[in-house]
Coordinates of C-alpha atoms in Angstrom, one line a residue:
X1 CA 84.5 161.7 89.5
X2 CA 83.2 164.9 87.5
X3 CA 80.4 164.5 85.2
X4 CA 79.3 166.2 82.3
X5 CA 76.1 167.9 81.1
X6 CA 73.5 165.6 80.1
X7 CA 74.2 165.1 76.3
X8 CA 70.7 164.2 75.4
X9 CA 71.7 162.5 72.3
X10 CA 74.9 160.8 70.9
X11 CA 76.0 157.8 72.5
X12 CA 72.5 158.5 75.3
X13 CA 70.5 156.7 72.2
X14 CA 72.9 153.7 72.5
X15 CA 72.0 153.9 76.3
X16 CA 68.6 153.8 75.6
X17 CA 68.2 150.9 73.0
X18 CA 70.8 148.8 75.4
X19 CA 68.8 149.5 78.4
X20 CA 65.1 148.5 76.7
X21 CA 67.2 145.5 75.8
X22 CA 68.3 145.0 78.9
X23 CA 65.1 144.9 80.9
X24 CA 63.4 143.3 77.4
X25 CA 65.9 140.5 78.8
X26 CA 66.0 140.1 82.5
X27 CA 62.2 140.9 83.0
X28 CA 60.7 138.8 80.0
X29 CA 60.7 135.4 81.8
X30 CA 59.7 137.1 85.6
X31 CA 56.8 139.0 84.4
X32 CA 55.9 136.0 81.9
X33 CA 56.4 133.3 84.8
X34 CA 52.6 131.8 85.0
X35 CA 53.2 130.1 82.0
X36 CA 56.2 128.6 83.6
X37 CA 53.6 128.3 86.8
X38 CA 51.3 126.0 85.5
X39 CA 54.6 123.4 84.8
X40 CA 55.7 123.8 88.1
X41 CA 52.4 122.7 89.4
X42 CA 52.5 120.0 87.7
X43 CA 56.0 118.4 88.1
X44 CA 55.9 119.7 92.2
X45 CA 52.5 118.7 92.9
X46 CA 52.2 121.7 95.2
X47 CA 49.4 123.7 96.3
X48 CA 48.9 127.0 94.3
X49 CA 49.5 129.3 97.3
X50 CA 52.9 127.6 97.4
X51 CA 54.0 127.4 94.4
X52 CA 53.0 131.2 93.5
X53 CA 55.9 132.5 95.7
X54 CA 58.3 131.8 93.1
X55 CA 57.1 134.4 90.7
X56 CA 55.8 136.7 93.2
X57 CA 59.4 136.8 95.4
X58 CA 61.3 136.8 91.3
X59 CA 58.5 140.2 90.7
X60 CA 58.6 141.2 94.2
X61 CA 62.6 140.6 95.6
X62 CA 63.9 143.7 93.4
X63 CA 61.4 146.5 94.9
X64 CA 62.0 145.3 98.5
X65 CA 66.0 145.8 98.0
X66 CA 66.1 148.8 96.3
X67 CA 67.7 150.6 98.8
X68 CA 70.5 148.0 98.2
X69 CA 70.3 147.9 94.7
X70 CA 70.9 151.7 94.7
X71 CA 73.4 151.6 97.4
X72 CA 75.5 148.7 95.1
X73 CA 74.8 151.2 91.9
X74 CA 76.1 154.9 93.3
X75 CA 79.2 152.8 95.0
X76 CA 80.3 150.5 91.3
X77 CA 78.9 151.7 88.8
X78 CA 75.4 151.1 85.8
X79 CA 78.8 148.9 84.3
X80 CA 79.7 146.6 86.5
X81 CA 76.6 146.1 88.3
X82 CA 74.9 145.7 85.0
X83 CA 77.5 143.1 84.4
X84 CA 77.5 141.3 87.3
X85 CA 73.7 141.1 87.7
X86 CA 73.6 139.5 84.2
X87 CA 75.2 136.7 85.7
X88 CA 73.0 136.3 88.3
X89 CA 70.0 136.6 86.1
X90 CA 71.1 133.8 83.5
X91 CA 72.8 131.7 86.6
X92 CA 69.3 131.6 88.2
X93 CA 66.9 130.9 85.4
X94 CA 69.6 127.5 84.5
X95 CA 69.5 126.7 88.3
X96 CA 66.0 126.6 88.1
X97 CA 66.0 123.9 85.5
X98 CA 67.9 121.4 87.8
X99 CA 65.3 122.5 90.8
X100 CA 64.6 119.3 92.7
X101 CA 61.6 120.7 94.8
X102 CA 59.5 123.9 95.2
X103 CA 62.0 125.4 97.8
X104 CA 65.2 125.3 95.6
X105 CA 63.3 127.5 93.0
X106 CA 62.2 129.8 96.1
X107 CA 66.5 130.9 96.2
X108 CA 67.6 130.4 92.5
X109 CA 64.4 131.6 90.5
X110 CA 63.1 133.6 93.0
X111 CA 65.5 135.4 94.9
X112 CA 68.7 135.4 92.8
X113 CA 66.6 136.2 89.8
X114 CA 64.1 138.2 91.6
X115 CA 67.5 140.4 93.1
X116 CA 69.2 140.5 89.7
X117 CA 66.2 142.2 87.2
X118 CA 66.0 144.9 90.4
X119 CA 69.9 145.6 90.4
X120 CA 69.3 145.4 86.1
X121 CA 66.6 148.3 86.9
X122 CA 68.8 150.7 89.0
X123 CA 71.0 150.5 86.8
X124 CA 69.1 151.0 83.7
X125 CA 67.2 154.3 85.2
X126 CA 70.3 155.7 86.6
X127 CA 72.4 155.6 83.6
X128 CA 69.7 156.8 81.4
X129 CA 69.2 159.9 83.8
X130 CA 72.9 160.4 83.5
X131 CA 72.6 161.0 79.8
X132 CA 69.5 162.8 79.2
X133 CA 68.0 165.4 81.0
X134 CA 65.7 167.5 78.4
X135 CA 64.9 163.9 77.2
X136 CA 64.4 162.2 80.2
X137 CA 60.9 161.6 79.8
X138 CA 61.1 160.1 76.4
X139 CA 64.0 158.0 77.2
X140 CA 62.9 156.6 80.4
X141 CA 59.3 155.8 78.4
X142 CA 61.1 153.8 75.9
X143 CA 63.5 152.0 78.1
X144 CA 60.4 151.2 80.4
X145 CA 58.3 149.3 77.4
X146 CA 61.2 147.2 77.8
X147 CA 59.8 145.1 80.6
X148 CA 56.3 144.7 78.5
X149 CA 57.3 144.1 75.5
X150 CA 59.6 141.4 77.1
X151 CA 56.0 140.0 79.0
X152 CA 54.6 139.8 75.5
X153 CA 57.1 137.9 73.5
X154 CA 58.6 136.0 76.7
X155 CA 54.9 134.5 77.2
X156 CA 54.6 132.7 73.8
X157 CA 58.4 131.7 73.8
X158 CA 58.2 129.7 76.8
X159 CA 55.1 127.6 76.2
X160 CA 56.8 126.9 72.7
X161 CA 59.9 126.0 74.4
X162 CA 58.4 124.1 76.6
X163 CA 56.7 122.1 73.6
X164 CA 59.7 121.2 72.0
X165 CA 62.6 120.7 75.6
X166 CA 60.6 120.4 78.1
X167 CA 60.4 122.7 81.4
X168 CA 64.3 121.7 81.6
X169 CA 64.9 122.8 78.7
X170 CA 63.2 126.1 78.4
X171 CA 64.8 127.4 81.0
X172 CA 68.4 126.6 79.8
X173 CA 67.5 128.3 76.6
X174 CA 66.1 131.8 78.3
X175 CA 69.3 131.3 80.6
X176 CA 71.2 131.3 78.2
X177 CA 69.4 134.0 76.1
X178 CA 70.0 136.8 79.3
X179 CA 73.7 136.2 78.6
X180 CA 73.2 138.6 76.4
X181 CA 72.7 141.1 79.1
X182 CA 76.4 141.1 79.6
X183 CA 76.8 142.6 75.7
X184 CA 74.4 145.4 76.9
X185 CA 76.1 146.0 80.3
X186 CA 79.2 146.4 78.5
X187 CA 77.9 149.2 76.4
X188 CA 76.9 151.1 79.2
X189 CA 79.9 153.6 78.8
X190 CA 79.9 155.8 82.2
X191 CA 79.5 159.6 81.6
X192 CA 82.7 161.2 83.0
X193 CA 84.7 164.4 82.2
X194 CA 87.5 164.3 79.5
X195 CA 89.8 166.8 81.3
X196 CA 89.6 165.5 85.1
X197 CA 92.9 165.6 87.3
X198 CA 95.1 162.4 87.1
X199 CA 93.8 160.4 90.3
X200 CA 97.3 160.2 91.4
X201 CA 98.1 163.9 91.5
X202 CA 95.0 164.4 93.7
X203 CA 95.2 161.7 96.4
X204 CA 98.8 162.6 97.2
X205 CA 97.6 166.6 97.2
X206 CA 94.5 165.8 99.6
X207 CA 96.7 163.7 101.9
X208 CA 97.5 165.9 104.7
X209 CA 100.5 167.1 106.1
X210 CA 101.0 165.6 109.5
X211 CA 100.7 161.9 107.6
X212 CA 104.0 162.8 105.9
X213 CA 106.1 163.9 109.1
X214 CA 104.3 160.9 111.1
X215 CA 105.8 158.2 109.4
X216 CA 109.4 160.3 108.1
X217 CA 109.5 160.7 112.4
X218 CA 108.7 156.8 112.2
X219 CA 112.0 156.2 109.7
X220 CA 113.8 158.4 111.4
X221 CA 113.7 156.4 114.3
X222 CA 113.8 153.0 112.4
X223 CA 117.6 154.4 110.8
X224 CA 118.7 155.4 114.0
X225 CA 118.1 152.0 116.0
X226 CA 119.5 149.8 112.9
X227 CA 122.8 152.5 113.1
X228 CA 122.9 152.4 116.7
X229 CA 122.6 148.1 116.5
X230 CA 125.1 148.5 114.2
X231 CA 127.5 150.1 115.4
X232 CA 127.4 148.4 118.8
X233 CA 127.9 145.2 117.0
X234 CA 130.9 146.0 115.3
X235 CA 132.4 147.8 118.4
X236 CA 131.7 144.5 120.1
X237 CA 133.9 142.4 117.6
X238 CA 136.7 144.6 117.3
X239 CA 137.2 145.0 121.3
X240 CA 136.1 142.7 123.9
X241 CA 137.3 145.2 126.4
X242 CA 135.3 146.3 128.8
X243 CA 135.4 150.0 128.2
X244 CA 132.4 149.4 125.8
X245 CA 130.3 149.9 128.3
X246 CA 129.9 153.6 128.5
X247 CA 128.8 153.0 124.7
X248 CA 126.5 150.6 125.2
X249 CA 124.6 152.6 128.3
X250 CA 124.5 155.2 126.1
X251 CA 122.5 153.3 123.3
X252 CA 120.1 151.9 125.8
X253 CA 119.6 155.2 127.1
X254 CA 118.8 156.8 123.1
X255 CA 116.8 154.0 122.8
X256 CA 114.9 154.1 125.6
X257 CA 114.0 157.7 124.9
X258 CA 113.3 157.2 121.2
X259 CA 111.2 154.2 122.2
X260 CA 109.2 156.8 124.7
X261 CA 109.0 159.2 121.7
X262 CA 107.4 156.6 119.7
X263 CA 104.9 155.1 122.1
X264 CA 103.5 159.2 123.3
X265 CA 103.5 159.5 119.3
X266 CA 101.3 156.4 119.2
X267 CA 99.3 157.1 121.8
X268 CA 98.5 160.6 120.3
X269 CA 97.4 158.9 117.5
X270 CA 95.1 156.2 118.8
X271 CA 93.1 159.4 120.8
X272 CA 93.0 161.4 117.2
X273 CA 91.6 157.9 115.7
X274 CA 88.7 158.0 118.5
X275 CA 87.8 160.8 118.4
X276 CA 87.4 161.3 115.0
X277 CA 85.2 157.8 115.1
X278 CA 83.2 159.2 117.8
X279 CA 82.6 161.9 115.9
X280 CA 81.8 160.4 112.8
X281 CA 79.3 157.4 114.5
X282 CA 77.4 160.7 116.2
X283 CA 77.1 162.2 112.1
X284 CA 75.7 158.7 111.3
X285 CA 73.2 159.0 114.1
X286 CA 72.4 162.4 113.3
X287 CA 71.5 161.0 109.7
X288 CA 69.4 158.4 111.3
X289 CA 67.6 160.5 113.2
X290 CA 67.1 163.5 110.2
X291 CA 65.8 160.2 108.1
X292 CA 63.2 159.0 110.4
X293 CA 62.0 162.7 111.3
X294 CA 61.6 163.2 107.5
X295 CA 59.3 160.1 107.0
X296 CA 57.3 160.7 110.0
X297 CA 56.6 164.2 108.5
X298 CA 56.0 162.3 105.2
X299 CA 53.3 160.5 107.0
X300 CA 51.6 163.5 108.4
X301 CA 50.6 164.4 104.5
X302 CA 47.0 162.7 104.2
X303 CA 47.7 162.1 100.7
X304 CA 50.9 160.4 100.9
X305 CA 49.4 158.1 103.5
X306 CA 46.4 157.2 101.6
X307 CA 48.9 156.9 98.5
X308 CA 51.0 153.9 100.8
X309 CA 48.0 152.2 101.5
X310 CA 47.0 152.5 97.9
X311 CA 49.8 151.2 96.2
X312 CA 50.4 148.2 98.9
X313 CA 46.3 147.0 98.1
X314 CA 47.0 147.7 94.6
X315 CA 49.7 145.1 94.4
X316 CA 48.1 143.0 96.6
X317 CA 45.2 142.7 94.3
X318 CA 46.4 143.9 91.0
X319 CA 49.4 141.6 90.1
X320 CA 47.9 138.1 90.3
X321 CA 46.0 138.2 87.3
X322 CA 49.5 138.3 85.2
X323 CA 50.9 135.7 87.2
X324 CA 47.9 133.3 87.5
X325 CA 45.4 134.3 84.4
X326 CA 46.5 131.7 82.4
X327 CA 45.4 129.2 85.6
X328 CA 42.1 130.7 85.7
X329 CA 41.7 130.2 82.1
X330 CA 42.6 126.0 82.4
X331 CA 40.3 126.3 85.8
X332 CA 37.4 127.1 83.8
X333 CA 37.9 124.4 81.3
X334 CA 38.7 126.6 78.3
X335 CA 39.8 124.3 75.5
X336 CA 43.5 125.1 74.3
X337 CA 42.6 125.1 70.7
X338 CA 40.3 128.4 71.3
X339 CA 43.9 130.0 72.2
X340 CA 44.9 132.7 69.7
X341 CA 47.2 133.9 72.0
X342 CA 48.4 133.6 75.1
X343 CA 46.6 135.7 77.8
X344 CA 50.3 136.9 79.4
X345 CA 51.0 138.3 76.3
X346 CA 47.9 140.0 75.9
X347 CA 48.5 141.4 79.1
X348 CA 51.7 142.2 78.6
X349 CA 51.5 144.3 75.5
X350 CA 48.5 146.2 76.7
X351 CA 50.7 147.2 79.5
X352 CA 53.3 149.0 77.1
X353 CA 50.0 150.6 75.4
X354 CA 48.9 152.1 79.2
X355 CA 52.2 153.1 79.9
X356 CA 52.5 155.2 76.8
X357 CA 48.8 156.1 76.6
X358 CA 48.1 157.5 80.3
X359 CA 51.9 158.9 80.5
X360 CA 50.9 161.4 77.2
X361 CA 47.6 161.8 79.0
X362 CA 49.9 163.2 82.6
X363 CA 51.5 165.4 80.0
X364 CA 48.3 168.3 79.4
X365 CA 47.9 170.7 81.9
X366 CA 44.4 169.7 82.4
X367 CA 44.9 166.8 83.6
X368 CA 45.1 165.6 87.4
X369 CA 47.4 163.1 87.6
X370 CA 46.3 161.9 90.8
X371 CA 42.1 161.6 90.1
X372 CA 43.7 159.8 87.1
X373 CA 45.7 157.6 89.1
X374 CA 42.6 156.7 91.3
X375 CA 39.9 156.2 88.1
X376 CA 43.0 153.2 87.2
X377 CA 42.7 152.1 90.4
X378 CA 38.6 151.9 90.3
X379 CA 38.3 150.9 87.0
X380 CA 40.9 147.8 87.9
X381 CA 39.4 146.9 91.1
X382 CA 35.4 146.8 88.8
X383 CA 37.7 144.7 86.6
X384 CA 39.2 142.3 89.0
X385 CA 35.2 141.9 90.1
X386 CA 34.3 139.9 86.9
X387 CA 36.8 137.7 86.1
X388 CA 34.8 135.3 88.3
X389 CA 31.9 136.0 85.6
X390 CA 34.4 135.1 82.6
X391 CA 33.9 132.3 81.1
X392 CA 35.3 132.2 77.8
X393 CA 38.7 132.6 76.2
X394 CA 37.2 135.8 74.8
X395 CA 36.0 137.5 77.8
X396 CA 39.3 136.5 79.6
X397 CA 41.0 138.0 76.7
X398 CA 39.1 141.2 76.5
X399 CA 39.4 141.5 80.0
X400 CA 43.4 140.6 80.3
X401 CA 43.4 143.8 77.9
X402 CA 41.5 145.9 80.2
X403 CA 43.4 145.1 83.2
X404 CA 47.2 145.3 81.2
X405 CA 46.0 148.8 80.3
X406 CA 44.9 150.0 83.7
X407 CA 48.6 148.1 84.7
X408 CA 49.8 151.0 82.6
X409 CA 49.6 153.5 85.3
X410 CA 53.4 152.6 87.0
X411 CA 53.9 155.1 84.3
X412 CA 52.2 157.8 86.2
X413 CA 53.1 156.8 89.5
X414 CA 56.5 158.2 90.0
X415 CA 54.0 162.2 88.4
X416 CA 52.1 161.2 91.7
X417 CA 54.4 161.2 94.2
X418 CA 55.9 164.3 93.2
X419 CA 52.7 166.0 92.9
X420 CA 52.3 164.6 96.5
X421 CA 55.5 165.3 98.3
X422 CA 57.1 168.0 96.3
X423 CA 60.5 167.5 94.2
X424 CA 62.7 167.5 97.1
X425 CA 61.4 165.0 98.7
X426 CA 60.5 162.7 95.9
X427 CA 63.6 160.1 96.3
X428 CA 62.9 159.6 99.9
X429 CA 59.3 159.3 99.7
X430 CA 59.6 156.8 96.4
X431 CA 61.8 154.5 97.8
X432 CA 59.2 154.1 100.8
X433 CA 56.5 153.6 98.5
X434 CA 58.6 151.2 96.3
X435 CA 59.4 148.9 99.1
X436 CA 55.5 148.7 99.8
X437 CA 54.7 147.6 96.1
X438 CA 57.3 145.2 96.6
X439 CA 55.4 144.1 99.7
X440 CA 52.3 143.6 97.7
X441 CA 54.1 142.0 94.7
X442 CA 55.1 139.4 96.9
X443 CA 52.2 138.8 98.8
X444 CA 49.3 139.3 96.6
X445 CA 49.6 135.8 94.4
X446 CA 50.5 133.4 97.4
X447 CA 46.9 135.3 98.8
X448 CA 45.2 134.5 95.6
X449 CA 46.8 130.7 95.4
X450 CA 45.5 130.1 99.2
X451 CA 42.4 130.9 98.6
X452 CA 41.6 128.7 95.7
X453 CA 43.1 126.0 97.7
X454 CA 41.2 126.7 100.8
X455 CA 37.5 126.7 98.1
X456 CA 38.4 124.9 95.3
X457 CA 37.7 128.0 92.7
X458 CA 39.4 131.3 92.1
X459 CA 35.9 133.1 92.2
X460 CA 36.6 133.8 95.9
X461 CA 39.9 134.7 95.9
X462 CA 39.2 137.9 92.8
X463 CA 36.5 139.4 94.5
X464 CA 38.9 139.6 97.8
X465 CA 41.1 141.3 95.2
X466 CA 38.8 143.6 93.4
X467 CA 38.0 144.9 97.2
X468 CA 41.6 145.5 98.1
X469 CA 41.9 147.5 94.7
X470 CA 39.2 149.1 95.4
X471 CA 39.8 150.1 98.9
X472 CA 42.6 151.4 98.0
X473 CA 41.0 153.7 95.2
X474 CA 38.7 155.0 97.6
X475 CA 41.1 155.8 100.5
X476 CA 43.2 157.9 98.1
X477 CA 39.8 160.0 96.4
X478 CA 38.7 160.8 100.1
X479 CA 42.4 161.9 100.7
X480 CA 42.3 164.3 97.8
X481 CA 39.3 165.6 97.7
X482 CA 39.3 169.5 98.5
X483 CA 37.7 169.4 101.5
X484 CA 40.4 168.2 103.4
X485 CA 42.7 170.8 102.4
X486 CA 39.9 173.0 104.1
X487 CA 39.6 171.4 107.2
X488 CA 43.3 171.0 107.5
X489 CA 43.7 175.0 106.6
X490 CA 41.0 175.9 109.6
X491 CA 42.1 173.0 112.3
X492 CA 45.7 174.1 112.0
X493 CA 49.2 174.4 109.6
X494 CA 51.1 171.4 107.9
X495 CA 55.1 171.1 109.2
X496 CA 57.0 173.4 106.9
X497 CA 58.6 170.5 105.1
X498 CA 55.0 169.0 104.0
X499 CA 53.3 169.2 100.6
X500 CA 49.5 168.8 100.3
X501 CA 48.3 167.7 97.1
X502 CA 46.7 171.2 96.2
X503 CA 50.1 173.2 97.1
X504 CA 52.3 170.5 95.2
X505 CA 50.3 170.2 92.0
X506 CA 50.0 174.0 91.5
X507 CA 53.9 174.8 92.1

């Protein structure tokens, strides 16, 4: 398949609006799931460690398959996997609603869901890349809001749902509301080349030669044993003489040799076949090996080390307040009539404001991406530290805002890393760090929901939080600071394929 130059414009916009839609869609309920949590406790009578997994495997699922999700996107197509993983999306969320226990919603919410917004993803950042490359930025930015503007409406849709159907039936209705993901999957038009050679004309070209006089050697000899059969048979009804023997030696002795032609051809081809799986098993090895040598000299970078650990803690510590906020707010005996809106949704457009906000800020030349990456990280973790202190719908409010903003910063993650590693390496060393936050999606709420069980109060389990988020923050400043760079420059030389943070940022 041959591709065209990036448009950046025409039918790309289409892309774009069908792709904020798209994740608007598949991530609203997911990333708006603790109102749904506070049902589930409820109707399951679980303990709150156990009944987080559901929305942190349906947040976390998609990161740790990735690799898959790309894999299933470069072999089908944005399309069809757009298409198929609506499906999955709107089959889950009205599975859920017949759940009989906590453990059914661990497959159909969590996982089947959970897989389905990270196949949605992948295929919404590839085919926007496809179409825009001047652009890509902008377009990604927009498509991207997609996720927190979904977080923001999905929040107050589903308590209202839930007011007038019942858990049951608020889940039907955002079931059947992703259906609609299959409209936007269908406009997701593949960019190919207009003047491409007919597929037929090029598979018969590239076939090669020695296949052709294989199998005309093969009918050759299948013609010559049914004329041979042939012939002997009717020679055997017209005489029953017995000078048709002479004949008849003679055919056994054709085929005989024809048969010994056939078997050497065969066996000729069986070594060909080996061989040419030997060699291609010792190309996949070779890959293997190239792979693992690349991220141990990905791990040799201070920075990008520091950066693992960073974005594991963060997730660890920095998700559960969108997942269990709205807990910690009925914890602390806030009266529901003081609501003017959900604290989801106040996280969740706050998010979309950070992710606009600090991705302009990456933009000036002034700024370092990375000691503005770690000031969200500090700022978040100081955050995390007082929502024990909160004790009103208006400093939970206030401080939901603060920490959506600071959430903001996915959108100068992906700057990081390749400020870190360098543009070549920047796929490789992403998807590692991907699977990692996917890591710390799913475990940091099941953390947070054990420890109120195990005290009775969520006051623990945020300052445990706030010290991952800050741990992390200051394992990454000491990485970056310049000093390092000295020491490393006087002890000895980086491996030629590694990218310190002062080489990378000034290329």
């Amino acid at each position: 398949m041959v591709f065209r130059k990036p448009p950046d414009g025409g039918w790309g916009w289409v892309i774009v609006v069908v792709s904020f839609f798209t994740q608007f869609l598949c991530y609203g309920s997911p990333l708006a799931v603790g109102v749904l949590y506070l049902e589930w406790l409820d109707v399951f009578g679980e303990g709150k460690g156990k009944t987080a997994w559901v929305g942190s495997l349906a947040n976390g699922i998609g990161l740790l398959a990735s690799p898959v999700c790309s894999i299933c996107v470069s072999s089908f197509g944005a399309r069809p996997v757009a298409i198929f993983s609506g499906f999955m999306v709107a089959g889950g969320l009205m599975m859920s609603s017949f759940a009989p226990n906590i453990y059914f919603l661990y497959i159909s919410y969590g996982i089947v869901v959970g897989l389905g917004c990270g196949l949605l993803y992948t295929a919404t950042v590839t085919i926007t890349c496809h179409y825009f490359d001047k652009h890509r930025g902008l377009a990604l930015g927009l498509i991207s809001t997609g996720s927190s503007v979904g977080l923001f409406i999905y929040a107050a849709l589903q308590r209202e749902l839930i007011d007038l159907y019942g858990l049951d039936g608020c889940l039907l209705i955002v079931g059947a509301l992703s259906l609609n993901i299959l409209a936007c999957g269908s406009l997701m038009r593949p960019l190919e080349s207009s003047d491409s050679p007919p597929p037929e004309k090029t598979c018969v070209d590239k076939v090669p030669e020695q296949y052709f006089v294989y199998h005309e050697k093969e009918k050759t000899v299948e013609e010559n044993i049914s004329i041979l059969e042939k012939g002997y048979v009717d020679e055997k009804c017209a005489n029953n003489a017995p000078d048709y023997k002479p004949d008849s030696i003679l055919n056994k002795n054709v085929l005989s040799s024809i048969n010994v032609n056939e078997k050497d051809m065969y066996k000729k081809k069986v070594v060909e076949q080996t061989n040419f799986c030997k060699q291609l098993a010792k190309r996949k090895w070779q890959l293997y090996l190239n792979y693992w040598e690349e991220t141990m000299v990905l791990f040799k970078n201070k920075v990008f080390s520091a950066l693992f650990v960073a974005i594991l803690l963060f997730d660890i510590g920095g998700f559960p307040p969108s997942l269990l906020m709205e807990d910690v707010a009925r914890s602390a005996n806030i009266n529901e009539d003081d609501y003017h809106m959900p604290l989801i949704s106040i996280i969740g457009i706050m998010t979309a404001v950070g992710k606009l906000t600090l991705g302009i800020l990456a933009d000036f030349k002034w700024v370092n991406t990375l000691y503005l990456y770690v000031t969200t990280l500090l700022m978040t973790g100081v955050a995390l530290f007082a929502i024990p202190f909160a004790k009103s719908y208006l400093t939970l409010a206030m401080l939901s805002g603060v920490l959506g903003f600071l959430t903001g910063n996915w959108s100068i993650f992906p700057y990081v890393t390749t400020k870190t590693v360098g543009i070549e390496k920047l796929t490789h060393a992403y998807g590692i760090l991907m699977f990692f936050a996917g890591l710390g999606n799913s475990l940091g709420p099941p953390i947070v929901g054990w420890f109120y069980d195990w005290t009775q109060e969520y006051d623990t389990a945020f300052y445990f939080s706030g010290f991952c988020v800050l741990l992390g923050g200051f394992l990454l400043l000491l990485a970056a600071l310049p000093c390092w760079n000295a020491c490393t420059n006087q002890s000895s030389k980086l491996p030629p394929n590694t990218y310190s943070y002062k080489v990378a940022s000034s290329a």
